mmCIF file of C-alpha atoms in Angstrom:
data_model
loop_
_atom_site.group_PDB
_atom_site.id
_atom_site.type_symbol
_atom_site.label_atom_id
_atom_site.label_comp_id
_atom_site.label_asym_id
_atom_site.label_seq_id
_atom_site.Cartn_x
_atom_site.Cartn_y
_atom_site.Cartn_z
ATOM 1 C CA UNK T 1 -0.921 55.161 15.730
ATOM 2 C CA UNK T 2 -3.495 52.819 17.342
ATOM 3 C CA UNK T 3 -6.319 54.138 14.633
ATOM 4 C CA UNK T 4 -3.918 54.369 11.744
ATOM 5 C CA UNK T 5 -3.577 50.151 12.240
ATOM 6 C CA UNK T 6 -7.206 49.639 12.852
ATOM 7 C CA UNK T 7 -7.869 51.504 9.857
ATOM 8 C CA UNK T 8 -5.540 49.667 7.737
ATOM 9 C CA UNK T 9 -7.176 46.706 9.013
ATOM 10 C CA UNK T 10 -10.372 47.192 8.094
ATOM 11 C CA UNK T 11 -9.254 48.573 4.724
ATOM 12 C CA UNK T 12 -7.417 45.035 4.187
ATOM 13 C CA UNK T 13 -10.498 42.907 5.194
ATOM 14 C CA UNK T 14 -12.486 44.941 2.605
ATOM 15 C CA UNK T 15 -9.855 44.434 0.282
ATOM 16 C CA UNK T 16 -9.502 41.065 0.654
ATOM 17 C CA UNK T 17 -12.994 40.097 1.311
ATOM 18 C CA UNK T 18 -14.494 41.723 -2.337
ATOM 19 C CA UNK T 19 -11.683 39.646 -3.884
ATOM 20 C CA UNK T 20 -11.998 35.286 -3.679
ATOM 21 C CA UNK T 21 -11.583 35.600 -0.022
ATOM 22 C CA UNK T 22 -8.911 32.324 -0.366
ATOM 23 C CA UNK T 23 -7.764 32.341 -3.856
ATOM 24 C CA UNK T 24 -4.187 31.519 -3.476
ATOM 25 C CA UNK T 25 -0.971 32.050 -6.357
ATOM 26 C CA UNK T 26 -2.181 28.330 -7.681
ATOM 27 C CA UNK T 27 -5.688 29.501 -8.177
ATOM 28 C CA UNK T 28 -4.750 32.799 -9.650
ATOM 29 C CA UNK T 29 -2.581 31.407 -12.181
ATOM 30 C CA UNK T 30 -5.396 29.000 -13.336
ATOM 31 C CA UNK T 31 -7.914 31.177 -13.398
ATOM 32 C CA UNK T 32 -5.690 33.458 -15.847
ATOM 33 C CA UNK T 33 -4.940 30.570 -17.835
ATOM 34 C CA UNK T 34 -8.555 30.080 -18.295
ATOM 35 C CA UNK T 35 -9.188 33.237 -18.963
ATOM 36 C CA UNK T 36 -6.654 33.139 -21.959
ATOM 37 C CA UNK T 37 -8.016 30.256 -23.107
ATOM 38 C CA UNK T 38 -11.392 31.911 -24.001
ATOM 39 C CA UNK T 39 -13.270 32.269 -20.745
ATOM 40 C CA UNK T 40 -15.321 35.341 -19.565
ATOM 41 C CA UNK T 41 -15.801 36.354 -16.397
ATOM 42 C CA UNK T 42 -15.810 33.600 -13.531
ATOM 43 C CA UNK T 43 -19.004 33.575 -11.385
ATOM 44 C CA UNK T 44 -19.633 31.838 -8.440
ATOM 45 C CA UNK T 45 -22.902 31.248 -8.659
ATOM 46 C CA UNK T 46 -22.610 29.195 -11.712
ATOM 47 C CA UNK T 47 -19.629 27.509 -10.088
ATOM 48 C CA UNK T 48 -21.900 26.805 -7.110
ATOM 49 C CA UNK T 49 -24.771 25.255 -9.657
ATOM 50 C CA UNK T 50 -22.276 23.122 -11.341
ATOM 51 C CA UNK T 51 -21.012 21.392 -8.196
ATOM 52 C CA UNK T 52 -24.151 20.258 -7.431
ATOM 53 C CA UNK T 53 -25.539 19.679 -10.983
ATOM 54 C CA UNK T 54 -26.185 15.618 -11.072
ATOM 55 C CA UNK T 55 -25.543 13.240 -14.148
ATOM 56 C CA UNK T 56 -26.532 9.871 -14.159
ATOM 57 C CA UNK T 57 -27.113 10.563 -9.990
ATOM 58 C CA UNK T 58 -23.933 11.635 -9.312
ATOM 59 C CA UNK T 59 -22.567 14.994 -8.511
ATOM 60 C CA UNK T 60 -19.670 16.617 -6.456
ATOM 61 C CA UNK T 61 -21.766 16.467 -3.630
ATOM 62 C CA UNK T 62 -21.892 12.697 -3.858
ATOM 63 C CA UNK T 63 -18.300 12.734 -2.386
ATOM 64 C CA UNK T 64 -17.640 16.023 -0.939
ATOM 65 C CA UNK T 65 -21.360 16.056 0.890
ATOM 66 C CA UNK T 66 -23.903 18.753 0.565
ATOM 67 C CA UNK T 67 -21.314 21.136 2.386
ATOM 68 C CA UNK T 68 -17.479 21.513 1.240
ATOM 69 C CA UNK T 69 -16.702 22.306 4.808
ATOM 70 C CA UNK T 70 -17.514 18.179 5.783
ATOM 71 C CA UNK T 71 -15.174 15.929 5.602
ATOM 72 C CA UNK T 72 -16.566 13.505 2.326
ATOM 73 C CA UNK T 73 -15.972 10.221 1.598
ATOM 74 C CA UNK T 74 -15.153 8.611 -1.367
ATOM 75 C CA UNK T 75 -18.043 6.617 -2.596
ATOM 76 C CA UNK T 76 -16.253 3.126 -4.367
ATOM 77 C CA UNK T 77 -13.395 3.193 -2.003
ATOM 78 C CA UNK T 78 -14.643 4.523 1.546
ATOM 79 C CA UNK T 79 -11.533 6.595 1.892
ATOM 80 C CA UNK T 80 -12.170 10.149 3.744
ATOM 81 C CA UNK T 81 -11.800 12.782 1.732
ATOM 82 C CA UNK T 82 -10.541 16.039 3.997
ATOM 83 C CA UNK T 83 -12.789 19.267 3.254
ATOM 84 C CA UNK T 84 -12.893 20.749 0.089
ATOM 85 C CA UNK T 85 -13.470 24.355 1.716
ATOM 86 C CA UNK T 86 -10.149 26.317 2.159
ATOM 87 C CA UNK T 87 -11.677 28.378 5.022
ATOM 88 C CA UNK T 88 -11.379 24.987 7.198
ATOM 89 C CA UNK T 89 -8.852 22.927 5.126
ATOM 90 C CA UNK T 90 -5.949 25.519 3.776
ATOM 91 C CA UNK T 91 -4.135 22.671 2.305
ATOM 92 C CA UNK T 92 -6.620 23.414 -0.378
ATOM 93 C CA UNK T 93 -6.000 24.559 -3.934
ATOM 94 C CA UNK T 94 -2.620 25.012 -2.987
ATOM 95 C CA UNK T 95 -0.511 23.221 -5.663
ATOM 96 C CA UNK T 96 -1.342 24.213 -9.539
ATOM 97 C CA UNK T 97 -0.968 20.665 -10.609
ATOM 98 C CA UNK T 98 -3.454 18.978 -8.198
ATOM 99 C CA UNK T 99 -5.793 21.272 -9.256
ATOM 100 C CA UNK T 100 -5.281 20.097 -12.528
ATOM 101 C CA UNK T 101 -5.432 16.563 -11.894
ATOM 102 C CA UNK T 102 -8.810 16.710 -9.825
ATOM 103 C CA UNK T 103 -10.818 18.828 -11.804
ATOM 104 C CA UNK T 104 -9.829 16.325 -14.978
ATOM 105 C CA UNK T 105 -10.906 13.042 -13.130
ATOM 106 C CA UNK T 106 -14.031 14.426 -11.407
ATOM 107 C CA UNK T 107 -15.038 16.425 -14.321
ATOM 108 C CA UNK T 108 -14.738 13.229 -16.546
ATOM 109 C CA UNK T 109 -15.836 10.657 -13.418
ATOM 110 C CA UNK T 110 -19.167 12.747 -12.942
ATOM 111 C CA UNK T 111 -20.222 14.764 -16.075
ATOM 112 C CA UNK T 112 -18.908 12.523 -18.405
ATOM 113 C CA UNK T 113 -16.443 14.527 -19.938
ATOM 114 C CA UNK T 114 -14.249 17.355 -19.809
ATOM 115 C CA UNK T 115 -14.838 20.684 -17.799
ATOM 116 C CA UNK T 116 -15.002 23.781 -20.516
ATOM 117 C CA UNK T 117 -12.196 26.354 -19.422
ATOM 118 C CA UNK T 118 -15.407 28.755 -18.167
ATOM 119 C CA UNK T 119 -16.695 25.738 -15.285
ATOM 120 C CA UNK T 120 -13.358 25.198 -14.075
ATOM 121 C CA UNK T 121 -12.984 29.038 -13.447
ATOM 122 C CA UNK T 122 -16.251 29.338 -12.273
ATOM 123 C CA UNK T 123 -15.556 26.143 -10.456
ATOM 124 C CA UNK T 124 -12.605 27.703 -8.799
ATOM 125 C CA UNK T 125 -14.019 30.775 -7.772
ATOM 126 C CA UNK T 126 -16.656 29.456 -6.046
ATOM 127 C CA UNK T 127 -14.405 27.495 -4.314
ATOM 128 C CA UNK T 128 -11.960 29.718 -3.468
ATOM 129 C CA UNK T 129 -14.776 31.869 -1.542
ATOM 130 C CA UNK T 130 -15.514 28.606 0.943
ATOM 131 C CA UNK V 1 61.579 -67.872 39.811
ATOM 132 C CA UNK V 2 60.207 -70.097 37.009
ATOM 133 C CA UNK V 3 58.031 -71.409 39.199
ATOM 134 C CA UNK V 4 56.745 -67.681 40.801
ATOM 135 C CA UNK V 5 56.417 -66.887 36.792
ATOM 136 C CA UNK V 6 54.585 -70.054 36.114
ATOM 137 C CA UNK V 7 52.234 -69.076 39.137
ATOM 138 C CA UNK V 8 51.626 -65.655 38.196
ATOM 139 C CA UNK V 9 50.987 -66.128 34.332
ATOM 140 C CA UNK V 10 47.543 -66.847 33.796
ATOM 141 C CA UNK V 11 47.241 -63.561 35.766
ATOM 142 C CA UNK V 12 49.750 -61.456 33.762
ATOM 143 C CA UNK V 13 47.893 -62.928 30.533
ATOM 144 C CA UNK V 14 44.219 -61.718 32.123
ATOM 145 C CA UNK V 15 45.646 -58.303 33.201
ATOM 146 C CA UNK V 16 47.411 -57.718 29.659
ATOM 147 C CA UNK V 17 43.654 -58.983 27.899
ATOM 148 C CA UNK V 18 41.761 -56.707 29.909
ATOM 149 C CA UNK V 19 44.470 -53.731 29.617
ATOM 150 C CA UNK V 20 43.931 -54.206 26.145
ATOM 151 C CA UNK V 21 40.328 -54.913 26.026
ATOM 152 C CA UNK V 22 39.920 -51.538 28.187
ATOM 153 C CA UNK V 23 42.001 -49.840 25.236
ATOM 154 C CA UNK V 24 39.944 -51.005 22.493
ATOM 155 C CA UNK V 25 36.539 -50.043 24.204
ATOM 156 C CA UNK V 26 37.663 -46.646 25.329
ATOM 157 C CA UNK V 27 38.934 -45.890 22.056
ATOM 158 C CA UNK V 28 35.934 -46.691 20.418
ATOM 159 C CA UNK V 29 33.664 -45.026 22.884
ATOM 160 C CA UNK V 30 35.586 -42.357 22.267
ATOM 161 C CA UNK V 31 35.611 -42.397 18.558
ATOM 162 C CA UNK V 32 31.405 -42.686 19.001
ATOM 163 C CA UNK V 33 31.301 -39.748 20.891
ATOM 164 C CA UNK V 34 33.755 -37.953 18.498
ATOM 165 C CA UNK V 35 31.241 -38.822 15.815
ATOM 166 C CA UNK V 36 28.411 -37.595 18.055
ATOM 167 C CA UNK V 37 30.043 -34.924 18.542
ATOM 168 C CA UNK V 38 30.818 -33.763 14.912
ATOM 169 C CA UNK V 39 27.143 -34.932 14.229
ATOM 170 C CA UNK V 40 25.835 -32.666 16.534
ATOM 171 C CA UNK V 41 28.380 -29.777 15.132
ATOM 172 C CA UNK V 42 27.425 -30.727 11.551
ATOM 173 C CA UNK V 43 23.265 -30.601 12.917
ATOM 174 C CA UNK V 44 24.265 -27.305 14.430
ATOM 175 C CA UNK V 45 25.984 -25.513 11.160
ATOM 176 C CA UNK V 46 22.855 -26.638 9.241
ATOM 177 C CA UNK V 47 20.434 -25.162 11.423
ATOM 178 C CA UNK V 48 22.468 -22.013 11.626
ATOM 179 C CA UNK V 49 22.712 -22.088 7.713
ATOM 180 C CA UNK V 50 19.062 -22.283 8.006
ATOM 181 C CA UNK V 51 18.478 -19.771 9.930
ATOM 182 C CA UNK V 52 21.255 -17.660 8.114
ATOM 183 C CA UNK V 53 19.841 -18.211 4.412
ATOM 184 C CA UNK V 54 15.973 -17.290 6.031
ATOM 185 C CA UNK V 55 17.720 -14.199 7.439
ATOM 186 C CA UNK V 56 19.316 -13.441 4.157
ATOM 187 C CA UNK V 57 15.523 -14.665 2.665
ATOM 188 C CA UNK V 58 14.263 -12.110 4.468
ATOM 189 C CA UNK V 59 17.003 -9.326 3.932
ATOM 190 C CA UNK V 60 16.663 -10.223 0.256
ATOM 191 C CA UNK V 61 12.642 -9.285 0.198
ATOM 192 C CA UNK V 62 13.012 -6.322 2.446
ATOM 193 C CA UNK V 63 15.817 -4.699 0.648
ATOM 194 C CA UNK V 64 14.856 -5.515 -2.893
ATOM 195 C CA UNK V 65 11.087 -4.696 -2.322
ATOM 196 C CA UNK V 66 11.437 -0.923 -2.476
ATOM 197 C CA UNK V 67 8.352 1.448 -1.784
ATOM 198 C CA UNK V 68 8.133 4.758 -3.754
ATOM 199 C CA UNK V 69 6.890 7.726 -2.292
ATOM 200 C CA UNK V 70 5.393 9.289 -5.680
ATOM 201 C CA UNK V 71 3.131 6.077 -6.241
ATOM 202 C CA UNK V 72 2.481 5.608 -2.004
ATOM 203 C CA UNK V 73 1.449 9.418 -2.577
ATOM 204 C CA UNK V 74 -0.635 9.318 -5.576
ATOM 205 C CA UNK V 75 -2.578 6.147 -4.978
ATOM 206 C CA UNK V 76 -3.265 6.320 -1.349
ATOM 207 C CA UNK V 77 -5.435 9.330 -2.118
ATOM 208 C CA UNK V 78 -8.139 6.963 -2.846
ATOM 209 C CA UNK V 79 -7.235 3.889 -1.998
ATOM 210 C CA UNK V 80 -4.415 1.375 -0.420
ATOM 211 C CA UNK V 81 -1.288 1.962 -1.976
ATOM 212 C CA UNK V 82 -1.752 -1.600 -2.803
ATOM 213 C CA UNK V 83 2.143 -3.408 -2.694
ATOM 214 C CA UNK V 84 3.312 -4.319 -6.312
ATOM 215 C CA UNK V 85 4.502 -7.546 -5.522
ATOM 216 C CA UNK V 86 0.735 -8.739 -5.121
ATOM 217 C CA UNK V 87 0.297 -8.851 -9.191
ATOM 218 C CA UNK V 88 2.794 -9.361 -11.879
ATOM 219 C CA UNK V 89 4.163 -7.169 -14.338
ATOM 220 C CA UNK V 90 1.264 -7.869 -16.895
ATOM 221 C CA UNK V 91 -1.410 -6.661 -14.712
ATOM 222 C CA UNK V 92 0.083 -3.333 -13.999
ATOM 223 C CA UNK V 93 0.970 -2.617 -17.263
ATOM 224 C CA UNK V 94 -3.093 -3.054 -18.117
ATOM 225 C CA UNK V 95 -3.733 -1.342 -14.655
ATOM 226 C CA UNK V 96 -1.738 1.480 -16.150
ATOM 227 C CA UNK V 97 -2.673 1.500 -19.730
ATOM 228 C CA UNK V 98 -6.526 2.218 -18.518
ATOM 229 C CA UNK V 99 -6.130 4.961 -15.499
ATOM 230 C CA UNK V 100 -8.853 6.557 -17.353
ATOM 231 C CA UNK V 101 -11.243 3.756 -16.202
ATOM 232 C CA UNK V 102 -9.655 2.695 -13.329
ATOM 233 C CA UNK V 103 -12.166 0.038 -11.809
ATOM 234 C CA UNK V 104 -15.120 2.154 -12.954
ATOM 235 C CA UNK V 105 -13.339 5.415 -11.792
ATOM 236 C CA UNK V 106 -11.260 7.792 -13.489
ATOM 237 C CA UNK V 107 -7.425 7.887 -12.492
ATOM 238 C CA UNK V 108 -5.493 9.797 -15.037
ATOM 239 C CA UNK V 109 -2.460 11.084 -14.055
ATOM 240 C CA UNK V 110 -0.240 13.558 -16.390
ATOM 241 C CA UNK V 111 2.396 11.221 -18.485
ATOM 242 C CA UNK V 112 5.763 11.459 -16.173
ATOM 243 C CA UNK V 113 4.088 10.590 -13.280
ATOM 244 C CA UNK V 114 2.296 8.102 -15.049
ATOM 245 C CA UNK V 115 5.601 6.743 -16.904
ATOM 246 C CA UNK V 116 7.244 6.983 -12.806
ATOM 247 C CA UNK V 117 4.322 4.951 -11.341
ATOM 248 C CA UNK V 118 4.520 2.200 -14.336
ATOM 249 C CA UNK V 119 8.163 1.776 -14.308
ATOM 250 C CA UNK V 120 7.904 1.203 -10.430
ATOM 251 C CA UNK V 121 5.391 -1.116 -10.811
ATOM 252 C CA UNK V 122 7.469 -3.323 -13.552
ATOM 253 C CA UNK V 123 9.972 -3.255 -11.537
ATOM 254 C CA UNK V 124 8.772 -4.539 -8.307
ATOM 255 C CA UNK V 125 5.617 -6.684 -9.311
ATOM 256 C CA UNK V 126 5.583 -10.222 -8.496
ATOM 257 C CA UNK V 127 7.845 -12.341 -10.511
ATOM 258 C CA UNK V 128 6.418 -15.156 -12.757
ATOM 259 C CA UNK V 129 8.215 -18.562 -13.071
ATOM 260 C CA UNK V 130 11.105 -17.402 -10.249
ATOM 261 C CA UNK V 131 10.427 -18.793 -6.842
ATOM 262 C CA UNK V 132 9.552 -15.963 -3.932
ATOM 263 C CA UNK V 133 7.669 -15.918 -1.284
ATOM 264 C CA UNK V 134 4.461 -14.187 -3.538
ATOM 265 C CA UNK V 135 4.122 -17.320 -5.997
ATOM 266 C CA UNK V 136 1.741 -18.642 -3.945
ATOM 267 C CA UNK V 137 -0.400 -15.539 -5.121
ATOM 268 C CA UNK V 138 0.287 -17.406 -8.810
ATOM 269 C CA UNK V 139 -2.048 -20.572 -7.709
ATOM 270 C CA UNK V 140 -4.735 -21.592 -9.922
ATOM 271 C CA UNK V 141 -4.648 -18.568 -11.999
ATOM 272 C CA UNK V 142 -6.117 -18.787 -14.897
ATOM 273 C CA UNK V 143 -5.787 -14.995 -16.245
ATOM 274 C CA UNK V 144 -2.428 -14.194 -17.281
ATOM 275 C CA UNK V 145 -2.691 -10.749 -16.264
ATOM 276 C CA UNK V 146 -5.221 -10.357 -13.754
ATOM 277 C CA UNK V 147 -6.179 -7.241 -12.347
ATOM 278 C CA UNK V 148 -8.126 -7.582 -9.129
ATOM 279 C CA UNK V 149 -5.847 -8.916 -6.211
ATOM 280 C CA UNK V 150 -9.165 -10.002 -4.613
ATOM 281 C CA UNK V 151 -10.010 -12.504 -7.527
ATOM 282 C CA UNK V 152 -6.957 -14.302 -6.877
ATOM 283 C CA UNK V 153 -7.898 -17.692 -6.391
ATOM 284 C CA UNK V 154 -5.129 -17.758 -3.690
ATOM 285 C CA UNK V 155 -6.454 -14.760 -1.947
ATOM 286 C CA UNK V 156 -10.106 -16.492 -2.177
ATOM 287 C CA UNK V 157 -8.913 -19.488 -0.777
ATOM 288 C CA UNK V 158 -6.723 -17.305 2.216
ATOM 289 C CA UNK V 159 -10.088 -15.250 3.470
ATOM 290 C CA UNK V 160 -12.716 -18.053 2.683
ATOM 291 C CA UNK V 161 -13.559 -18.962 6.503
ATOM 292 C CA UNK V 162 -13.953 -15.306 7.208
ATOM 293 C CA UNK V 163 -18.007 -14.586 7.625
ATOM 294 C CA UNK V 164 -19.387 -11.191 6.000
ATOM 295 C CA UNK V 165 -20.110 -9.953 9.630
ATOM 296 C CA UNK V 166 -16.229 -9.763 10.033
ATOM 297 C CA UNK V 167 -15.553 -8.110 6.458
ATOM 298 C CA UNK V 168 -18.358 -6.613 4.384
ATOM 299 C CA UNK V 169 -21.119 -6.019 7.108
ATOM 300 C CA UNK V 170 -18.536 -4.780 9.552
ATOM 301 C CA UNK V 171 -18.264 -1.175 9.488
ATOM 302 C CA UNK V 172 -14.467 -0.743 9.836
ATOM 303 C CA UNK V 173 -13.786 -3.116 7.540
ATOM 304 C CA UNK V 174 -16.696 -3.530 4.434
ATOM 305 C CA UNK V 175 -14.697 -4.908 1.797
ATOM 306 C CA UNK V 176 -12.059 -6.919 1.218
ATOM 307 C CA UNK V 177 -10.129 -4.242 -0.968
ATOM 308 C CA UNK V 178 -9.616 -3.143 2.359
ATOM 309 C CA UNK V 179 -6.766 -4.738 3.423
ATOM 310 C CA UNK V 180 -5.206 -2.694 5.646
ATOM 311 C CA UNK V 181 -8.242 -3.058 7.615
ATOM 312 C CA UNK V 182 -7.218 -6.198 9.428
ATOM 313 C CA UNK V 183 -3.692 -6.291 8.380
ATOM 314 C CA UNK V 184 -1.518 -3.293 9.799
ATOM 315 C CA UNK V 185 1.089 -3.331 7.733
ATOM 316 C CA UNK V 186 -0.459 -4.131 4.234
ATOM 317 C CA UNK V 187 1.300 -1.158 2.687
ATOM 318 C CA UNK V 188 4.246 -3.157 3.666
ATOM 319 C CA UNK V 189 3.545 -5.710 1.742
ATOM 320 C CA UNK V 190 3.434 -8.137 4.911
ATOM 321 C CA UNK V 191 0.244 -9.982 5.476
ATOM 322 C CA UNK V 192 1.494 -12.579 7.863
ATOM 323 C CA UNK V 193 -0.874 -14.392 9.956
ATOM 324 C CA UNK V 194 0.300 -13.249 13.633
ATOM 325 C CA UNK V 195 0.074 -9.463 12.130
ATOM 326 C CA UNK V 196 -3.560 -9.444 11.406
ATOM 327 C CA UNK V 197 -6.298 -8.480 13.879
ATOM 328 C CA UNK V 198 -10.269 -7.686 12.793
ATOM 329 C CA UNK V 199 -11.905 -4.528 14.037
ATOM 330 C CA UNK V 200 -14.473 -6.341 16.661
ATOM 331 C CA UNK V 201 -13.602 -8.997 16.091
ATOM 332 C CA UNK V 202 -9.475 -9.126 17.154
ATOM 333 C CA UNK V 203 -6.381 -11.661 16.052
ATOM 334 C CA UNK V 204 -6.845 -13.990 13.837
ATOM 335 C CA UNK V 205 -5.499 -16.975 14.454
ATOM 336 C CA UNK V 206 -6.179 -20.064 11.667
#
């Protein structure tokens, strides 16, 4: 009985661990939503680029610090910003329409305009891997 | 017994003077300290009126100054929820109308929760040409709609002794936008004197 669980166990980790290790139903239903709206297969790498791609000296990083597992802070207003990483804050891409907001302001506040469907995906999948 | 009344008059006439004399100052002493009395009684009402209309004052701002959880919620995740009595009804709507550059940031928000926070705002900013206890924030402005709180020339002239070692060089403070900072219950909307207190620094008293 004892092997049977430890072997289901493993199997899940696997499982779970070749998927986005903390995608959640909020993240999922984005992603497909991308997806439908012309993107191609999310990678994290380019999700990982993007974050710390700088325009005009300003990146995600600039807020969320070098590592999404800090704590950031926001640079005009001081406020703390909790962790970006869901491994340490599970709070985290949670709620379908905060995802929505954020990635609209920060996409516009730092690049200068709108996020394509295909780097808020890839965005998101990096993410959801932290 | 003409003679005993003849003897006794003049001090009949003296006792009936001073009986009456007594009369007429007792009643009047009286009648003073009746009207002290109802002085002190009318002195009394007033000051409990007083006290009774700053009560009601103060029931008045408390009850009609109503926080809302979906604006506390969406602003305070940058910033101070700052209270909307501390600008009128002008400089909200502006505030609003330009969430996309919001102080060199952007705030957009999707339209019902942007319609929520305006309507809020309208309806609890600080009224213009009606007496409260905010038209002092009105002083000396010269922009109808102004859109900084810390522009006010009222809010300049409140914090102008303060020295940039107790606000922008101090560390737990750094800027004025800061209010709640120094004063605990800024969110409140209550910036009274006796509630403030500077990180290293302490109470403020002016």
């Amino acid at each position: 009985m004892k092997k049977i669980a430890l072997i289901t166990l493993v199997f899940t980790s696997f499982g779970l661990a070749s998927n986005n290790l903390f995608a959640t139903e909020a993240s999922d239903t984005l992603i497909k939503e991308y997806q439908t709206e012309g993107a191609k297969d999310f990678s994290e790498k380019a999700g990982k680029t993007l974050w710390e791609t700088k325009v005009e000296d300003r990146s995600c990083t600039s807020c969320h610090t070098m590592s999404v597992k800090n704590t950031g802070k926001h640079k005009r207003t001081g406020k703390e910003i909790k962790p970006m990483a869901p491994s340490v804050n599970p709070e985290r891409l949670s709620e379908v329409k905060k995802i929505r907001k954020w990635l609209l302001r920060n996409c516009k506040g730092t690049f200068k305009r709108e996020c394509t469907p295909q780097e808020k995906g890839d965005i998101l999948t990096w993410l959801s891997k932290q | 017994m003409n003679n005993l009344v003849k003897n006794i008059r003049w001090a009949i006439g003296s006792a009936s003077l001073g009986a009456i004399l007594l009369f007429g100052i007792t009643s009047v002493s009286v009648s003073v300290a009746d009207e002290d009395e109802s002085n002190e009684h009318e002195q009394h009402e007033k000051y409990e009126r007083g006290e009774h209309e700053r009560a009601e004052q103060a029931e008045r701002h408390s009850t009609k100054w109503k926080q809302d959880k979906v604006y506390a919620a969406e602003c305070s995740e940058c910033h101070l929820a700052y209270p909307a009595n501390l600008l009128p009804a002008e400089s909200w709507k502006k505030i609003m109308a330009n969430l996309d550059d919001h102080f060199g940031e952007n705030a957009e928000l999707d339209k019902s929760t942007t319609l929520h926070i305006a309507n809020y705002l309208q309806s609890q900013a600080l009224p213009i040409g009606k007496r409260s206890k905010w038209s002092r924030m009105l002083r000396n402005l010269k922009d109808k709609a102004p859109t900084r709180i810390t522009k006010l020339p009222f809010f300049i002239h409140k914090h102008d002794e303060l020295s940039d070692d107790m606000v922008k060089n101090n560390p737990k403070v750094g800027s004025f936008s800061h209010c709640n900072a120094c004063h605990k219950d800024a969110e409140k909307s209550m910036f009274d004197e006796d509630t403030v207190s500077i990180p290293n620094f302490g109470r403020w008293e002016d």
